[in-house]
Structures are given as C-alpha cells and as structure tokens.
Short mmCIF file of C-alpha atoms in Angstrom, two decimals:
data_model
loop_
_atom_site.label_atom_id
_atom_site.label_comp_id
_atom_site.label_asym_id
_atom_site.label_seq_id
_atom_site.Cartn_x
_atom_site.Cartn_y
_atom_site.Cartn_z
CA MET A 18 185.90 -77.25 -84.30
CA PRO A 19 187.76 -75.29 -81.64
CA ASP A 20 190.70 -73.12 -82.60
CA ASP A 21 194.13 -74.65 -82.13
CA ARG A 22 195.43 -71.80 -79.99
CA ILE A 23 194.16 -70.65 -76.62
CA GLU A 24 194.70 -67.01 -77.66
CA ASP A 25 192.31 -67.50 -80.58
CA GLN A 26 189.70 -69.04 -78.33
CA ILE A 27 190.02 -66.23 -75.76
CA HIS A 28 189.57 -63.73 -78.58
CA ARG A 29 186.43 -65.52 -79.80
CA LEU A 30 185.08 -65.67 -76.24
CA ASN A 31 185.61 -61.93 -75.79
CA LEU A 32 183.94 -61.28 -79.12
CA ALA A 33 180.96 -63.44 -78.12
CA VAL A 34 180.63 -61.51 -74.85
CA GLU A 35 180.78 -58.16 -76.70
CA ARG A 36 178.19 -59.24 -79.25
CA PHE A 37 175.91 -60.57 -76.54
CA GLU A 38 176.20 -57.30 -74.63
CA ALA A 39 175.35 -55.39 -77.82
CA SER A 40 172.16 -57.46 -78.14
CA VAL A 41 170.88 -56.55 -74.66
CA GLY A 42 172.19 -52.98 -74.60
CA PRO A 43 169.51 -51.32 -76.75
CA LEU A 44 166.54 -53.15 -75.22
CA GLU A 45 163.90 -51.04 -73.52
CA ARG A 46 163.57 -51.81 -69.79
CA HIS A 47 160.27 -53.65 -70.25
CA SER A 48 161.80 -55.81 -73.01
CA PHE A 49 164.89 -56.47 -70.89
CA LEU A 50 162.66 -57.82 -68.11
CA ALA A 51 159.97 -59.52 -70.25
CA LYS A 52 160.01 -63.32 -70.41
CA LEU A 53 161.12 -64.96 -73.65
CA ASN A 54 160.31 -68.69 -73.64
CA GLY A 55 160.38 -68.62 -69.84
CA TRP A 56 163.48 -66.42 -69.56
CA SER A 57 163.95 -62.69 -69.81
CA PRO A 58 167.05 -61.16 -71.38
CA ARG A 59 167.87 -60.15 -67.78
CA ASP A 60 167.76 -63.82 -66.74
CA ILE A 61 169.94 -64.82 -69.66
CA LEU A 62 172.48 -62.13 -68.77
CA ALA A 63 172.52 -63.27 -65.13
CA HIS A 64 173.06 -66.90 -66.07
CA LEU A 65 175.95 -66.04 -68.41
CA ILE A 66 177.63 -64.00 -65.67
CA GLY A 67 177.40 -67.03 -63.43
CA TRP A 68 178.74 -69.39 -66.06
CA ASN A 69 181.85 -67.25 -66.48
CA TYR A 70 182.61 -67.79 -62.80
CA GLN A 71 181.54 -71.42 -62.77
CA VAL A 72 183.75 -72.30 -65.73
CA ILE A 73 186.77 -71.09 -63.75
CA GLU A 74 185.95 -73.41 -60.85
CA GLY A 75 184.95 -76.24 -63.16
CA SER A 76 188.21 -75.93 -65.09
CA ARG A 77 190.15 -76.22 -61.86
CA GLN A 78 188.24 -79.40 -61.09
CA ILE A 79 188.95 -80.78 -64.57
CA GLN A 80 192.68 -80.30 -63.93
CA LEU A 81 192.30 -82.36 -60.76
CA GLY A 82 190.67 -85.14 -62.78
CA GLU A 83 187.25 -84.34 -61.28
CA LEU A 84 183.92 -83.86 -62.98
CA PRO A 85 182.94 -80.17 -62.67
CA PHE A 86 180.37 -79.59 -59.93
CA TYR A 87 177.83 -78.21 -62.42
CA ASP A 88 177.77 -81.51 -64.31
CA ILE A 89 176.61 -83.40 -61.21
CA ASP A 90 172.79 -83.43 -61.17
CA PRO A 91 172.46 -80.33 -63.37
CA GLY A 92 168.79 -80.86 -64.28
CA GLU A 93 167.52 -80.96 -67.83
CA ASN A 94 169.65 -78.62 -69.96
CA TYR A 95 171.37 -77.42 -66.76
CA SER A 96 168.04 -76.06 -65.47
CA LYS A 97 168.99 -76.42 -61.78
CA VAL A 98 172.33 -74.71 -62.29
CA ASN A 99 170.83 -71.93 -64.39
CA GLU A 100 167.97 -71.26 -61.96
CA ALA A 101 170.48 -70.87 -59.12
CA LEU A 102 172.51 -68.40 -61.20
CA VAL A 103 169.45 -66.33 -62.09
CA ARG A 104 168.67 -66.10 -58.35
CA ARG A 105 172.29 -65.33 -57.42
CA PHE A 106 172.61 -62.43 -59.85
CA ARG A 107 169.17 -61.01 -59.16
CA SER A 108 169.58 -57.32 -59.96
CA THR A 109 167.16 -55.90 -62.51
CA ASP A 110 169.50 -52.99 -63.26
CA ARG A 111 170.98 -53.68 -66.67
CA GLN A 112 174.08 -51.53 -66.04
CA VAL A 113 174.85 -53.36 -62.79
CA LEU A 114 174.56 -56.69 -64.59
CA ILE A 115 176.63 -55.55 -67.58
CA GLN A 116 179.37 -54.39 -65.20
CA GLU A 117 179.26 -57.82 -63.57
CA LEU A 118 179.40 -59.44 -67.02
CA HIS A 119 182.57 -57.47 -67.77
CA SER A 120 184.07 -58.38 -64.40
CA SER A 121 183.26 -62.08 -64.72
CA ALA A 122 184.52 -62.21 -68.32
CA ARG A 123 187.73 -60.44 -67.29
CA ASP A 124 188.23 -62.94 -64.44
CA LEU A 125 187.69 -65.84 -66.83
CA GLN A 126 190.13 -64.37 -69.35
CA LYS A 127 192.79 -63.90 -66.65
CA TYR A 128 192.28 -67.47 -65.53
CA LEU A 129 192.60 -68.82 -69.07
CA GLU A 130 195.72 -66.75 -69.69
CA SER A 131 197.26 -68.18 -66.52
CA LEU A 132 196.87 -71.78 -67.69
CA GLU A 133 199.88 -73.79 -68.71
CA PRO A 134 199.45 -74.18 -72.49
CA GLU A 135 199.30 -77.97 -72.28
CA ALA A 136 196.42 -77.83 -69.76
CA TRP A 137 194.06 -76.11 -72.19
CA ALA A 138 193.31 -79.16 -74.37
CA LYS A 139 194.70 -81.92 -72.14
CA ASP A 140 192.66 -85.01 -71.35
CA PHE A 141 192.72 -85.18 -67.54
CA GLY A 142 190.59 -88.32 -67.62
CA VAL A 143 187.29 -86.54 -66.96
CA ARG A 144 184.26 -87.98 -68.74
CA HIS A 145 180.66 -86.84 -68.89
CA GLY A 146 177.96 -88.58 -70.87
CA GLY A 147 180.63 -90.66 -72.58
CA SER A 148 182.58 -87.60 -73.77
CA THR A 149 185.98 -86.33 -72.75
CA VAL A 150 185.79 -83.07 -70.81
CA THR A 151 188.59 -80.57 -71.51
CA ILE A 152 188.98 -76.92 -70.66
CA ARG A 153 189.11 -76.06 -74.37
CA ASP A 154 185.82 -77.82 -75.04
CA THR A 155 184.24 -76.23 -71.96
CA ILE A 156 185.16 -72.76 -73.24
CA GLU A 157 183.90 -73.68 -76.69
CA GLU A 158 180.53 -74.60 -75.19
CA LEU A 159 180.43 -71.27 -73.35
CA ILE A 160 181.13 -69.39 -76.60
CA GLU A 161 178.31 -71.33 -78.26
CA ASP A 162 176.00 -70.47 -75.34
CA TYR A 163 176.75 -66.74 -75.70
CA ASN A 164 176.10 -66.89 -79.44
CA HIS A 165 172.91 -68.94 -79.03
CA HIS A 166 171.45 -66.51 -76.50
CA ARG A 167 172.50 -63.47 -78.55
CA ARG A 168 170.63 -64.88 -81.55
CA GLN A 169 167.58 -65.58 -79.35
CA ILE A 170 167.48 -61.99 -78.15
CA GLU A 171 168.07 -60.59 -81.65
CA ASP A 172 165.31 -62.78 -83.08
CA TRP A 173 162.98 -61.81 -80.26
CA GLY A 174 163.68 -58.12 -80.91
CA GLN A 175 162.74 -58.55 -84.57
CA THR A 176 159.36 -60.08 -83.71
CA LYS A 177 158.31 -57.30 -81.33
#
C-alpha cells in the first residue's frame, strides 16, 4: 500500500534508486555488460533512467485525463517501451549511466515536489486494464521496478 504522503513516497523512491545504484556499482565491467535473462545490468540501468523521464511525461498526461503514452501498445511487459529506452541510453560506461540515473531521478523528484498535493493521488478519470491510473500509483510501480531489478542483480551476483 502506498504511503499517505508524497514526501514519504519521494523518500522511498530515492532510497530505491540509491539501493539499485549500490547493486550495480561493484559489478565488474564484464558482469555489468553480461546478459541476465536477456538483459544486462547495463540494460536495466538504461531502462530505469528512461522510466524516470517517462513517468514525468506520463504524469502530465494523467493530469490531463489522458492515458500515458507508454501504456498505448507497450508490448508484453512493456517490452517495446523498454527496448526503446535501452537503445536511447546506449552508453556502456557505467559512470556515464549512473550520472544520468542521478540526473533523471533528480528531475523526477523536482517534478513530484512541484505537484499540487491533491494531484498526487487524484483520480483524473484515467483507466488502464480496468484500473484507475494515478500519479501516486505510477510512482509506486516505479519504486517496485527499482526494487525488483535490484534483487535480480543481487541474486545474479550471488550465483556467479
């Protein structure tokens, strides 16, 4: 269940970003670039950078009563969206990507802090798959995505 305050959710998002970064930071270069179930930790990092930016645009669309662009024909498990993000953020330099992660997370935080408090959890009438789409729930899904991918990388590191 999402926290009741936007400040709490922003804090949890920042913590998820920090923990994710800590999971990719110590990886050797070959491990950073090696595929893990079709994705490398580099690919995962690139897709999360992109999602930080996309959530800003998608949240603006939600406030207009529109379905976020990434929910329109996203492919199975957002495969089309994720593939485009992996191509967009194509560097293989971990430091370059981590700097971009910080920048994108900072931009997302600034955006969230600029929201009118009532907009955060408001039902703007947007539905997807029969569910109400809110900014709060969108951020909650992003936090879950960071945590899921961090656990994947940590588990992968333990099996090597």
